Structure formats: C-alpha cells, structure tokens
Short mmCIF file of N, CA, C and O in Angstrom, two decimals:
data_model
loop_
_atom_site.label_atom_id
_atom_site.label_comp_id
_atom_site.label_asym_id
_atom_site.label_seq_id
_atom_site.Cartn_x
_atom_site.Cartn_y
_atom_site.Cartn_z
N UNK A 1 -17.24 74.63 25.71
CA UNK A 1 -18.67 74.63 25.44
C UNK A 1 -19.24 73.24 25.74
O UNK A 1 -18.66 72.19 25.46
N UNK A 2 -20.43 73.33 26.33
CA UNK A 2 -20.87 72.26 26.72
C UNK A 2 -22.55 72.12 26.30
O UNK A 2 -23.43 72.92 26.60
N UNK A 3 -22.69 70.87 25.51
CA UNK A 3 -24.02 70.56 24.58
C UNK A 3 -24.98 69.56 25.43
O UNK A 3 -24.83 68.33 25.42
N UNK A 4 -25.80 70.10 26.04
CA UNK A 4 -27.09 68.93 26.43
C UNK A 4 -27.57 68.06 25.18
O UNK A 4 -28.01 68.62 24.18
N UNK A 5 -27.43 66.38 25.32
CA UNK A 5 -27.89 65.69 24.01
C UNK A 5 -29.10 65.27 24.99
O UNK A 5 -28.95 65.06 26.19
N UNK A 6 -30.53 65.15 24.17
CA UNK A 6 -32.08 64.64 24.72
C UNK A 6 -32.15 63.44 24.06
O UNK A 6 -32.06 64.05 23.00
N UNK A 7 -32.22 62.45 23.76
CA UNK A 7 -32.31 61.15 23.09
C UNK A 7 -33.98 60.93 23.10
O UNK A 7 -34.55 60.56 24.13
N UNK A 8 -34.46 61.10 22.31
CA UNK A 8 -36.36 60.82 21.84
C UNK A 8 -36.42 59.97 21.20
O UNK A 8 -37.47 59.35 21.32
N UNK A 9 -35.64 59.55 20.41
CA UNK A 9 -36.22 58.77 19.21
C UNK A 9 -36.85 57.32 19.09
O UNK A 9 -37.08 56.63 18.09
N UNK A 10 -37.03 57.08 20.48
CA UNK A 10 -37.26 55.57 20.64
C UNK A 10 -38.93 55.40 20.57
O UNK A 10 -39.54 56.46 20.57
N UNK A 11 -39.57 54.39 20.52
CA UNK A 11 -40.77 53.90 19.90
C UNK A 11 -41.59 54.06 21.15
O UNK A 11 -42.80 53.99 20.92
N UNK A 12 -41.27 54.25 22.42
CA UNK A 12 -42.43 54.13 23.49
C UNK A 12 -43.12 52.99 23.33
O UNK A 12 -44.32 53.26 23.20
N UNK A 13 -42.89 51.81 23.29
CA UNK A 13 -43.55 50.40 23.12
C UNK A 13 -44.07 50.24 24.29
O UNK A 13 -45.13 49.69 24.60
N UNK A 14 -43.25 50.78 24.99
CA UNK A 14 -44.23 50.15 26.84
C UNK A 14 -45.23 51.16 27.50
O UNK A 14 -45.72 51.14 28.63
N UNK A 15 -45.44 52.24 26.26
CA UNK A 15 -46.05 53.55 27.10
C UNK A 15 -47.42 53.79 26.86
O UNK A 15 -48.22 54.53 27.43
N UNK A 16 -47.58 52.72 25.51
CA UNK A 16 -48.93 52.52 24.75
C UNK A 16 -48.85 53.19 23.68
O UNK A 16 -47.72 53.43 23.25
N UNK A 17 -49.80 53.57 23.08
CA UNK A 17 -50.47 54.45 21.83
C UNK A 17 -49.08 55.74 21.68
O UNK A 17 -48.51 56.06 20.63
N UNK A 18 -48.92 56.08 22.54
CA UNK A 18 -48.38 57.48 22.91
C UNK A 18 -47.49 58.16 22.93
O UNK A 18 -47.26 58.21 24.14
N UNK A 19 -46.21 59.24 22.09
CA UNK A 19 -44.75 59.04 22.05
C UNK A 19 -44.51 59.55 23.68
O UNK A 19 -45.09 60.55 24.10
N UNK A 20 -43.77 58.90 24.37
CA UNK A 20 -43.41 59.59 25.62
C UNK A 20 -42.73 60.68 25.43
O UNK A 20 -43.10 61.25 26.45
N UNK A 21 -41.83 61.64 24.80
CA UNK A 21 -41.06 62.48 24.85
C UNK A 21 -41.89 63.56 24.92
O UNK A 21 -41.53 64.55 25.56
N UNK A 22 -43.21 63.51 24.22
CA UNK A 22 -44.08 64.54 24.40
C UNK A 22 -45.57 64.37 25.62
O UNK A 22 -46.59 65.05 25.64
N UNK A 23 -45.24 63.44 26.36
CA UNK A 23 -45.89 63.20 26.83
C UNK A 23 -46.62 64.47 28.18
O UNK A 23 -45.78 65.02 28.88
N UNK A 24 -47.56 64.70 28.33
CA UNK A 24 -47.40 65.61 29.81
C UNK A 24 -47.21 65.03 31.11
O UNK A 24 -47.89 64.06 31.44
N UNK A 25 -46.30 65.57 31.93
CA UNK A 25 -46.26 65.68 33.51
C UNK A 25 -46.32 66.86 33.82
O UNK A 25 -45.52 67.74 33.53
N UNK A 26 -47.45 66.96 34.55
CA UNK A 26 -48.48 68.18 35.50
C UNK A 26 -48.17 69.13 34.57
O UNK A 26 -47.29 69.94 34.86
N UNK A 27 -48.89 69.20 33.16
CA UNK A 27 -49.46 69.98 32.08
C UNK A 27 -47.81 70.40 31.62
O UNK A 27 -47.67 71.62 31.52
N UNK A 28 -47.06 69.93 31.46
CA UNK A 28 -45.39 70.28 30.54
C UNK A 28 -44.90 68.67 30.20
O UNK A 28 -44.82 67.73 30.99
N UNK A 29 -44.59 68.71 28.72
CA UNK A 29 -44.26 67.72 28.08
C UNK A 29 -42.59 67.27 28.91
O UNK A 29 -41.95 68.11 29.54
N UNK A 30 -42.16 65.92 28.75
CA UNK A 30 -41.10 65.62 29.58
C UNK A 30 -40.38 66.15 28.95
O UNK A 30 -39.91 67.07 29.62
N UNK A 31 -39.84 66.12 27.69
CA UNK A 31 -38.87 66.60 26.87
C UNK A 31 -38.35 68.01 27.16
O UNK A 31 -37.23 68.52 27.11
N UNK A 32 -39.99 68.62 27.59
CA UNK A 32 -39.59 70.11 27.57
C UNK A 32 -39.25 70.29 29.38
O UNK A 32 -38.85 71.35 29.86
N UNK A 33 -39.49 69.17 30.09
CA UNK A 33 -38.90 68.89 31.51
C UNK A 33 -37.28 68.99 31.92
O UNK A 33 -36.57 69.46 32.81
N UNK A 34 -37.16 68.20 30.59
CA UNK A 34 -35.91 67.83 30.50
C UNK A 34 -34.56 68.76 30.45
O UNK A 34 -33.51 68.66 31.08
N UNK A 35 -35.03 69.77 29.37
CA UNK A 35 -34.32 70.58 28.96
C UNK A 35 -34.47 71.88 29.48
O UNK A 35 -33.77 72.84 29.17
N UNK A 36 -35.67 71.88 30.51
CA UNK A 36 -35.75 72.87 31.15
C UNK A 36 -34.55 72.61 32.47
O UNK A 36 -33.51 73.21 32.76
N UNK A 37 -35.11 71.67 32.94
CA UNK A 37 -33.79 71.41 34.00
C UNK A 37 -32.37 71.43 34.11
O UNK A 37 -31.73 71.67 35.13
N UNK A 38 -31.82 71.09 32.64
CA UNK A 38 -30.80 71.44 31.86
C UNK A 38 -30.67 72.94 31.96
O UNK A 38 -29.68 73.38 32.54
N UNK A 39 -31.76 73.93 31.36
CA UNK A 39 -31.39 75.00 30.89
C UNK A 39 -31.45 76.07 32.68
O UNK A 39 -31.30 77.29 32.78
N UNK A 40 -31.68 75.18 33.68
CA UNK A 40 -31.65 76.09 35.06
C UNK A 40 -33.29 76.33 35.55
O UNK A 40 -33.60 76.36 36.74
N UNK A 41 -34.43 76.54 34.25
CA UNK A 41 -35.70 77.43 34.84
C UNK A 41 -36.55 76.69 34.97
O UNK A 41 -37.71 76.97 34.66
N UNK A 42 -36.09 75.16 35.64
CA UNK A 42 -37.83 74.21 35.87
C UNK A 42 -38.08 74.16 37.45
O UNK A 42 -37.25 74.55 38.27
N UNK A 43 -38.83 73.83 37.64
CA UNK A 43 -39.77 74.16 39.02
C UNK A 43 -38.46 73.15 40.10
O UNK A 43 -37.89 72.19 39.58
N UNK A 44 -38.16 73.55 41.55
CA UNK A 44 -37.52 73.11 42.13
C UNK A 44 -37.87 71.28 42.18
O UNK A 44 -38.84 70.59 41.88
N UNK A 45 -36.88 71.09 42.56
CA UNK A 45 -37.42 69.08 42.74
C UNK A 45 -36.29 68.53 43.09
O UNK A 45 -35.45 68.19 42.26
N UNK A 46 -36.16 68.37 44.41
CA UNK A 46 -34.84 67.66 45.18
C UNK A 46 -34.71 66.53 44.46
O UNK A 46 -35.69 66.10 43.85
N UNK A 47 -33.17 65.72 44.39
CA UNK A 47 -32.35 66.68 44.58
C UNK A 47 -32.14 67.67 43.23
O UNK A 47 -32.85 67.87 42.24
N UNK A 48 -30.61 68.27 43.73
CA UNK A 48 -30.17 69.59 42.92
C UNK A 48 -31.18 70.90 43.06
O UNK A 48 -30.89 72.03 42.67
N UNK A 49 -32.44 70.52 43.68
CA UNK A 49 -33.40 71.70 43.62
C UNK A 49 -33.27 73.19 43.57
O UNK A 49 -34.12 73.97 43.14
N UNK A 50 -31.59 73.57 44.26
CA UNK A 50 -31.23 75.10 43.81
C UNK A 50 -30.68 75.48 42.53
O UNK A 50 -30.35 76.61 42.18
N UNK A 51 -30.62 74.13 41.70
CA UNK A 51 -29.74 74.70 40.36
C UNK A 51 -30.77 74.89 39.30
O UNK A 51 -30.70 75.52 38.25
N UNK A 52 -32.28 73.83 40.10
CA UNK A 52 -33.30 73.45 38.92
C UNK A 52 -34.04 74.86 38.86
O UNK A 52 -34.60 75.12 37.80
N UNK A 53 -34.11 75.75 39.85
CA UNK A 53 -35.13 76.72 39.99
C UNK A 53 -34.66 78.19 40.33
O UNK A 53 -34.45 78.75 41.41
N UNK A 54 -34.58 78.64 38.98
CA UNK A 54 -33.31 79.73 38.83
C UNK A 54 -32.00 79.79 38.98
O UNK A 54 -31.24 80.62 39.48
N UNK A 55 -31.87 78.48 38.32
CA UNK A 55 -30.47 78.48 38.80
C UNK A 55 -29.42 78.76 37.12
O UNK A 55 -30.24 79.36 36.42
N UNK A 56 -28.59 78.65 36.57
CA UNK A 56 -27.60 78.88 35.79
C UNK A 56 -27.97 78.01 34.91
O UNK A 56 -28.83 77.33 35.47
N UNK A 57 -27.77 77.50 33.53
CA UNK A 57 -27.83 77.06 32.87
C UNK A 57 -26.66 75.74 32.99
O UNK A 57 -25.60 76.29 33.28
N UNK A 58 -26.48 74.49 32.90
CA UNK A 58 -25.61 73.73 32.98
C UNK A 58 -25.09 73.50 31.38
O UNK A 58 -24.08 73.12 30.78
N UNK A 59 -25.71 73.72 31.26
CA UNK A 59 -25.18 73.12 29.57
C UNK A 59 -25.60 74.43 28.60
O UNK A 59 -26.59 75.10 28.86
N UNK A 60 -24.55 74.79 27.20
CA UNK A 60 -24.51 76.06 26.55
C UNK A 60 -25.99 75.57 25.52
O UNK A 60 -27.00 76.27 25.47
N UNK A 61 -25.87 74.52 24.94
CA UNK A 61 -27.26 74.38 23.92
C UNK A 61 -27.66 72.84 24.08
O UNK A 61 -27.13 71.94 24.72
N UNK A 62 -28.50 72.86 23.45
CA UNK A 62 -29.51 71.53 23.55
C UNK A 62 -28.98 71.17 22.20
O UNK A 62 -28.42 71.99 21.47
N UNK A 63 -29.27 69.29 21.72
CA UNK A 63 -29.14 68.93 20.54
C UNK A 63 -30.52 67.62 20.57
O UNK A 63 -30.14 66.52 20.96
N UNK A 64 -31.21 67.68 20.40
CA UNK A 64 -32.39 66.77 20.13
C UNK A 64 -32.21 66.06 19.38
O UNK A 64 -31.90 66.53 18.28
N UNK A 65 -32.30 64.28 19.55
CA UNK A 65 -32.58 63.55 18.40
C UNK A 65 -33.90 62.68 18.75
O UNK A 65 -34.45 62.25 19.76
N UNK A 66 -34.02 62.66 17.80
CA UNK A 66 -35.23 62.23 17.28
C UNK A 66 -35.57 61.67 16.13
O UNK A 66 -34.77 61.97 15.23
N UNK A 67 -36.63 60.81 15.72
CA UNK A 67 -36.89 60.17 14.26
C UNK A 67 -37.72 61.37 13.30
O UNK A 67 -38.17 62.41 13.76
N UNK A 68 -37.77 61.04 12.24
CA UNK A 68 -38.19 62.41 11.47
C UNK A 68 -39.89 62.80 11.81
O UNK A 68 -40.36 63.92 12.01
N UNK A 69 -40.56 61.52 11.80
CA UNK A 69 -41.99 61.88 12.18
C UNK A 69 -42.31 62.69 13.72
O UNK A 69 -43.35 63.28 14.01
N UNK A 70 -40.94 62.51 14.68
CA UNK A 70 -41.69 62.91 15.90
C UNK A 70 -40.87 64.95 15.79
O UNK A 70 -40.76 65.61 16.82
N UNK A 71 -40.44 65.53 14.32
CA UNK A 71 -39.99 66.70 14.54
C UNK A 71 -40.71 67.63 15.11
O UNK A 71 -40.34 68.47 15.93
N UNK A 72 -42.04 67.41 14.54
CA UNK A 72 -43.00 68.52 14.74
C UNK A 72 -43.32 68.57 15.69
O UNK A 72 -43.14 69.71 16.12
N UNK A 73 -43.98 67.62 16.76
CA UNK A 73 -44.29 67.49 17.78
C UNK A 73 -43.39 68.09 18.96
O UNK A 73 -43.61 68.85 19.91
N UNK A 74 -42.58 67.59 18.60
CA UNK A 74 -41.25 67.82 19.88
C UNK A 74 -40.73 69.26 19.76
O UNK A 74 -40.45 69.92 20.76
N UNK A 75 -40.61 69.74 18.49
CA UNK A 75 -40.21 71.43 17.87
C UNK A 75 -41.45 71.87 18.86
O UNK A 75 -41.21 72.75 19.68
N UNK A 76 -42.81 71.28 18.81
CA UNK A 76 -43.65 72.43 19.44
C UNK A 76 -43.61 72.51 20.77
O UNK A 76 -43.86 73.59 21.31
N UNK A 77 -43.32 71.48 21.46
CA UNK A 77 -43.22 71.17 22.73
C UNK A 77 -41.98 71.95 23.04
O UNK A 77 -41.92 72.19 24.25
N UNK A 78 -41.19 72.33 22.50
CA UNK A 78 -39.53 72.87 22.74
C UNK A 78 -39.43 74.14 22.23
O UNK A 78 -38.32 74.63 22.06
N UNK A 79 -40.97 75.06 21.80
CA UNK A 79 -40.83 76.29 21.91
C UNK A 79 -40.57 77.32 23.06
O UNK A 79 -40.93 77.31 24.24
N UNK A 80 -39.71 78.35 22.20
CA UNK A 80 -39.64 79.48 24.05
C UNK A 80 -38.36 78.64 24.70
O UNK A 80 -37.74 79.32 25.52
N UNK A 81 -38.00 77.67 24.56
CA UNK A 81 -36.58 77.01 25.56
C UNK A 81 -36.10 78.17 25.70
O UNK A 81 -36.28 79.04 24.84
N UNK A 82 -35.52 78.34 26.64
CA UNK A 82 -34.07 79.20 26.43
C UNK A 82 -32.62 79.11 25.94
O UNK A 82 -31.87 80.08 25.81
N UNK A 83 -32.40 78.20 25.76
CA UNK A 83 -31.00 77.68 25.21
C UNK A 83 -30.91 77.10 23.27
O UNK A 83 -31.68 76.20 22.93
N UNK A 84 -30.18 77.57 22.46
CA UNK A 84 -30.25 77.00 21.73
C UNK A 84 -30.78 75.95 21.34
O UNK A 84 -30.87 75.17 22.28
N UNK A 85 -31.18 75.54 20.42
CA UNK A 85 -32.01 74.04 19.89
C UNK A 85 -31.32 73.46 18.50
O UNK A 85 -31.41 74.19 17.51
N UNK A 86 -30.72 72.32 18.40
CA UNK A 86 -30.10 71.80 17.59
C UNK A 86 -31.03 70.59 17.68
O UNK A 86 -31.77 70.16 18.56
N UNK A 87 -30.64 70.08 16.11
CA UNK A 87 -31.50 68.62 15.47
C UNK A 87 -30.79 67.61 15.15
O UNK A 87 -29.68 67.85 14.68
N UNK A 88 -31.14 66.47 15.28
CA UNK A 88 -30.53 65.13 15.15
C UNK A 88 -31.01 64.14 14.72
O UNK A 88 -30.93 62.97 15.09
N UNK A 89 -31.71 64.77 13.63
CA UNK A 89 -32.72 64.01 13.15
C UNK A 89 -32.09 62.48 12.79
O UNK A 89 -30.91 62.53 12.44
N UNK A 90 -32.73 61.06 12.82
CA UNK A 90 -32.55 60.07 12.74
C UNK A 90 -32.51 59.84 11.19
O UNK A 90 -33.68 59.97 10.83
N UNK A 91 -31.90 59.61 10.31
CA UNK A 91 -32.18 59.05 9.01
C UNK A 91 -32.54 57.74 9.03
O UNK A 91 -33.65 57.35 8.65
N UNK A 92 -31.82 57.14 9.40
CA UNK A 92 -31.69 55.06 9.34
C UNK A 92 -32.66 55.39 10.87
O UNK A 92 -32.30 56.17 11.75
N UNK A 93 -33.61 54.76 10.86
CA UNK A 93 -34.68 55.01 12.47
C UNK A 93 -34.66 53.62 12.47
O UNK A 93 -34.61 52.81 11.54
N UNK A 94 -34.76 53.38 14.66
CA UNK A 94 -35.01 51.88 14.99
C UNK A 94 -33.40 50.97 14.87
O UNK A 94 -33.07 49.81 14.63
N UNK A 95 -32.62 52.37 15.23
CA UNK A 95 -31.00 51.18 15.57
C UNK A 95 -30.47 51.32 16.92
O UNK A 95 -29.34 51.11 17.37
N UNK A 96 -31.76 51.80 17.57
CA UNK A 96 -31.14 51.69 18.61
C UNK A 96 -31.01 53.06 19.71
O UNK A 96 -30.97 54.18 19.20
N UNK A 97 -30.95 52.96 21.00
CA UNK A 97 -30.52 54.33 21.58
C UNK A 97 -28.58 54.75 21.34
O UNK A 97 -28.16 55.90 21.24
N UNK A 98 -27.95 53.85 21.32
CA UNK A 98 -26.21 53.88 20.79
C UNK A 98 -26.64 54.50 19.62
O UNK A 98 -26.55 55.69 19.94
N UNK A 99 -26.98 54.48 18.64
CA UNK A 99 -27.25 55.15 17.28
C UNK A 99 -27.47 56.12 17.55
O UNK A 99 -26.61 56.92 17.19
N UNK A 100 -28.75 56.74 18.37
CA UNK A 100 -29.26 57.74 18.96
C UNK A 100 -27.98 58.95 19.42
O UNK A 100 -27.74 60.01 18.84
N UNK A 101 -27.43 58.48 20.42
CA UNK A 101 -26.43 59.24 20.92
C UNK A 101 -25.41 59.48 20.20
O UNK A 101 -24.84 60.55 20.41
N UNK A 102 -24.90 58.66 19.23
CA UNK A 102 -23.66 58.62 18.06
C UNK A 102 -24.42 59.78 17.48
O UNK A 102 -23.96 60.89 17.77
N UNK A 103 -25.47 59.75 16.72
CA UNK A 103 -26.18 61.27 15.99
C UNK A 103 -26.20 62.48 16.47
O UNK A 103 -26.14 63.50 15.78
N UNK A 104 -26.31 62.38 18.24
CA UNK A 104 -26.63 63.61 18.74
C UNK A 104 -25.16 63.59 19.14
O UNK A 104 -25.07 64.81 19.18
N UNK A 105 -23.82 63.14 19.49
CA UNK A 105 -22.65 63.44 19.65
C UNK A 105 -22.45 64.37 18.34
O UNK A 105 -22.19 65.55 18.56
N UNK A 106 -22.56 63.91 16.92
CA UNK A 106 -22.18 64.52 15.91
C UNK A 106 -22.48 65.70 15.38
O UNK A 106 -21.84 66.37 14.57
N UNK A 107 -24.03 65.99 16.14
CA UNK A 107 -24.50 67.46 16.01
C UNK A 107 -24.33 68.39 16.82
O UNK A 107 -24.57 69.59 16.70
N UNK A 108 -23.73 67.53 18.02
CA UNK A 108 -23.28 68.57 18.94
C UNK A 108 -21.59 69.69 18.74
O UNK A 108 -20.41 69.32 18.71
N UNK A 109 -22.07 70.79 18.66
CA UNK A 109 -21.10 71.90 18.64
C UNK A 109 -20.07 72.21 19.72
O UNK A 109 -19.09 72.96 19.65
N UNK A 110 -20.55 71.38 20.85
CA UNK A 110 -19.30 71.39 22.32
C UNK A 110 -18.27 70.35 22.52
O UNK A 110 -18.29 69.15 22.26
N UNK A 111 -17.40 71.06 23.02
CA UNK A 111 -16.54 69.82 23.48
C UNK A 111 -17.05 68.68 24.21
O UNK A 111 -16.96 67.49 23.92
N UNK A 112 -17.76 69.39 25.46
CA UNK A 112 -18.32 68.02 25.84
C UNK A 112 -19.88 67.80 25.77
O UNK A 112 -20.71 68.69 25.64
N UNK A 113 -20.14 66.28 25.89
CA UNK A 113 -21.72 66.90 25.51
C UNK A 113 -22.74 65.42 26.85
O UNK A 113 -22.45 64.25 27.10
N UNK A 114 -23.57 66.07 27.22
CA UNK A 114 -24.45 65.34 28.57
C UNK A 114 -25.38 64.47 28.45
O UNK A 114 -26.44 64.98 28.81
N UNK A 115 -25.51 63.42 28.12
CA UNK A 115 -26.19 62.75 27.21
C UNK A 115 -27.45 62.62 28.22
O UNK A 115 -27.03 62.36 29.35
N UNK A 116 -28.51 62.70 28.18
CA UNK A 116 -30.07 61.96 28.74
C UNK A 116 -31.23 61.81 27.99
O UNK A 116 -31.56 62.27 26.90
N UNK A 117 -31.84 61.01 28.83
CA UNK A 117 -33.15 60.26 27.77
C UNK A 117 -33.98 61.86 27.97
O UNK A 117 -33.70 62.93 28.51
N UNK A 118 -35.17 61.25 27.14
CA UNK A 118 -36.40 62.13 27.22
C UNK A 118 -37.44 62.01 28.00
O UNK A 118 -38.42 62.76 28.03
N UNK A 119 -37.17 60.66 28.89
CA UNK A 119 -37.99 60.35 30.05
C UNK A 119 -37.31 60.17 31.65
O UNK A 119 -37.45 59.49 32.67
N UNK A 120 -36.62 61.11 31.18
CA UNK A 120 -36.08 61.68 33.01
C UNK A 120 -36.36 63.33 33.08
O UNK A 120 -35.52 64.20 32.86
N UNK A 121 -38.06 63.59 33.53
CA UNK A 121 -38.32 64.64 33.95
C UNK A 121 -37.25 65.33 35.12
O UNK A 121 -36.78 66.45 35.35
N UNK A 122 -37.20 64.33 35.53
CA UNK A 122 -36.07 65.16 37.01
C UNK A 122 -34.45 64.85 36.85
O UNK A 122 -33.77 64.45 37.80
N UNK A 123 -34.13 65.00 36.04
CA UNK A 123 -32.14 64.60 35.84
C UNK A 123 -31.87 66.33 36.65
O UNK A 123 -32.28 67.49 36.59
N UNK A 124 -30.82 65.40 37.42
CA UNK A 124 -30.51 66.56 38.81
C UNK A 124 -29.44 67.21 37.82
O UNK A 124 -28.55 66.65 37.18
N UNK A 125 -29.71 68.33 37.87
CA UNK A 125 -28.37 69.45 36.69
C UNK A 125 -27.08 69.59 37.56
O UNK A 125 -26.00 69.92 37.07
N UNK A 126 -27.28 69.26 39.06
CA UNK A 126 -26.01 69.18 40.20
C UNK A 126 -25.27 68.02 39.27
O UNK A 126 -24.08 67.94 38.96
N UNK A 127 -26.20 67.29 38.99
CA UNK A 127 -24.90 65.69 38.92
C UNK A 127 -24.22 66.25 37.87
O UNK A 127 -23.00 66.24 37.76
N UNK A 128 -25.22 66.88 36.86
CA UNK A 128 -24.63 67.48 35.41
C UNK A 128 -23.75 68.22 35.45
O UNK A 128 -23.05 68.29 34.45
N UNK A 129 -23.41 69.13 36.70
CA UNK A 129 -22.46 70.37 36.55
C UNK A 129 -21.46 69.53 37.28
O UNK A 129 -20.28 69.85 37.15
N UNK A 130 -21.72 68.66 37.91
CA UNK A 130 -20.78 68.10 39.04
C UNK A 130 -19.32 67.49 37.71
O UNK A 130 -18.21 67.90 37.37
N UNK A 131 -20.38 66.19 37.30
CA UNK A 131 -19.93 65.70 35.58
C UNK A 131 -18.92 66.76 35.34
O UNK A 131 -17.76 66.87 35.74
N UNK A 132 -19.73 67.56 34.54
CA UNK A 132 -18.69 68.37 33.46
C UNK A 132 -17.60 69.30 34.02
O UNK A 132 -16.74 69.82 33.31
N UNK A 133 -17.76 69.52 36.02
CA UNK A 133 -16.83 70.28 36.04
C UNK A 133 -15.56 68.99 36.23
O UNK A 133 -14.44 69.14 35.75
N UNK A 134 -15.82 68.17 36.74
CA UNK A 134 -14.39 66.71 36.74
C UNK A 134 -13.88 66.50 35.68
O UNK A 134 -12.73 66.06 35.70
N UNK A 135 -14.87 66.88 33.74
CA UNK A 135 -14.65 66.47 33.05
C UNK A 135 -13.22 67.46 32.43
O UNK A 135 -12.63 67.12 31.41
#
C-alpha cells in the first residue's frame, strides 16, 4: 500500500495575506491540484500527462498535514477527492516542514508513503509511479 503525504502546514510568508495550499490555479485550489494528480483525474500537463488525465491512481490514499486552523479550509477544498483522506493535524505548529512529514509518515497506513508540498500543482505522478515501483 502506498500513501500520498501533502505537507500544508507552512505559514505562506512569501505568498502574502493568503494560505497557499488553498490557494486557486485556473479556479481549483493547489492542494486539491495536488492530490488530484496523485489520485490520476487532473487535467493533462506534460510531463507524465497520460497518467495525469485518466490515468490510474498512483498512490492508495492521501494523508494531509496541516496546522489545526487551516482544517476547514483545506477539508473543503478536498471534497469529492477520490482517494481516501487522512489527517495530520499539527499539534506543536511552526517546527518546521521535517516535523511536517515526520506527522504525515505516522498517519500514513502504507508501507510506503510519497511525500509533496502543497504548492506543486503539477508533481508528474510518472516520477511517482516510477519512485515507488524501484522502491
């Protein structure tokens, strides 16, 4: 079994006012970019473009972390996914993205698990399947 981890929880200091994870690109929040590309059903976008656009799912479930204030936001943005949705919520917030991923390793239910930010609308799911099949 294999767990997509989304890493959100960081402050967007350089993005302004604004949390990036929920941010929109061409009317879909990145987060929900993210995990769409992961889950096979986001709009083609070289590379990997045959895996992004109907293609198979690379990873069995998602595990989101995040700080506790950005749950709601990101839960709404991450309705309808297709793939499971797991939480990672931050208790101790602001230690860091290593903290980040240590949380979402621990909530993850797979052997292996794919770690990416929440601001890579386009993470090619080729490299991802490529990854986990070597792994």
């Amino acid at each position: 079994m294999v767990t997509g981890a989304v890493i959100a929880g960081g402050r967007s200091t350089r993005f302004g006012d604004a949390d990036k994870s929920v941010a929109e690109l061409c009317g879909v929040p990145m987060i929900r970019r993210v995990t769409n590309r992961l889950a096979g059903v986001d709009d083609p976008v070289p590379p990997g473009a045959a895996r992004a656009a109907g293609g198979d799912p690379v990873v069995d479930d998602v595990v989101v972390n995040c700080r506790p204030d950005q749950r709601d936001a990101i839960g709404a943005a991450m309705e309808g996914v297709s793939l499971p949705i797991r939480w990672a919520i931050d208790d101790d917030t602001d230690q860091g993205p290593v903290a980040g991923i240590q949380n979402a390793c621990r909530a993850a239910p797979g052997e292996y698990v794919f770690v990416v930010a929440c601001d890579m609308p386009f993470v090619d799911p080729a490299f991802a399947a490529t990854l986990l099949a070597d792994a």
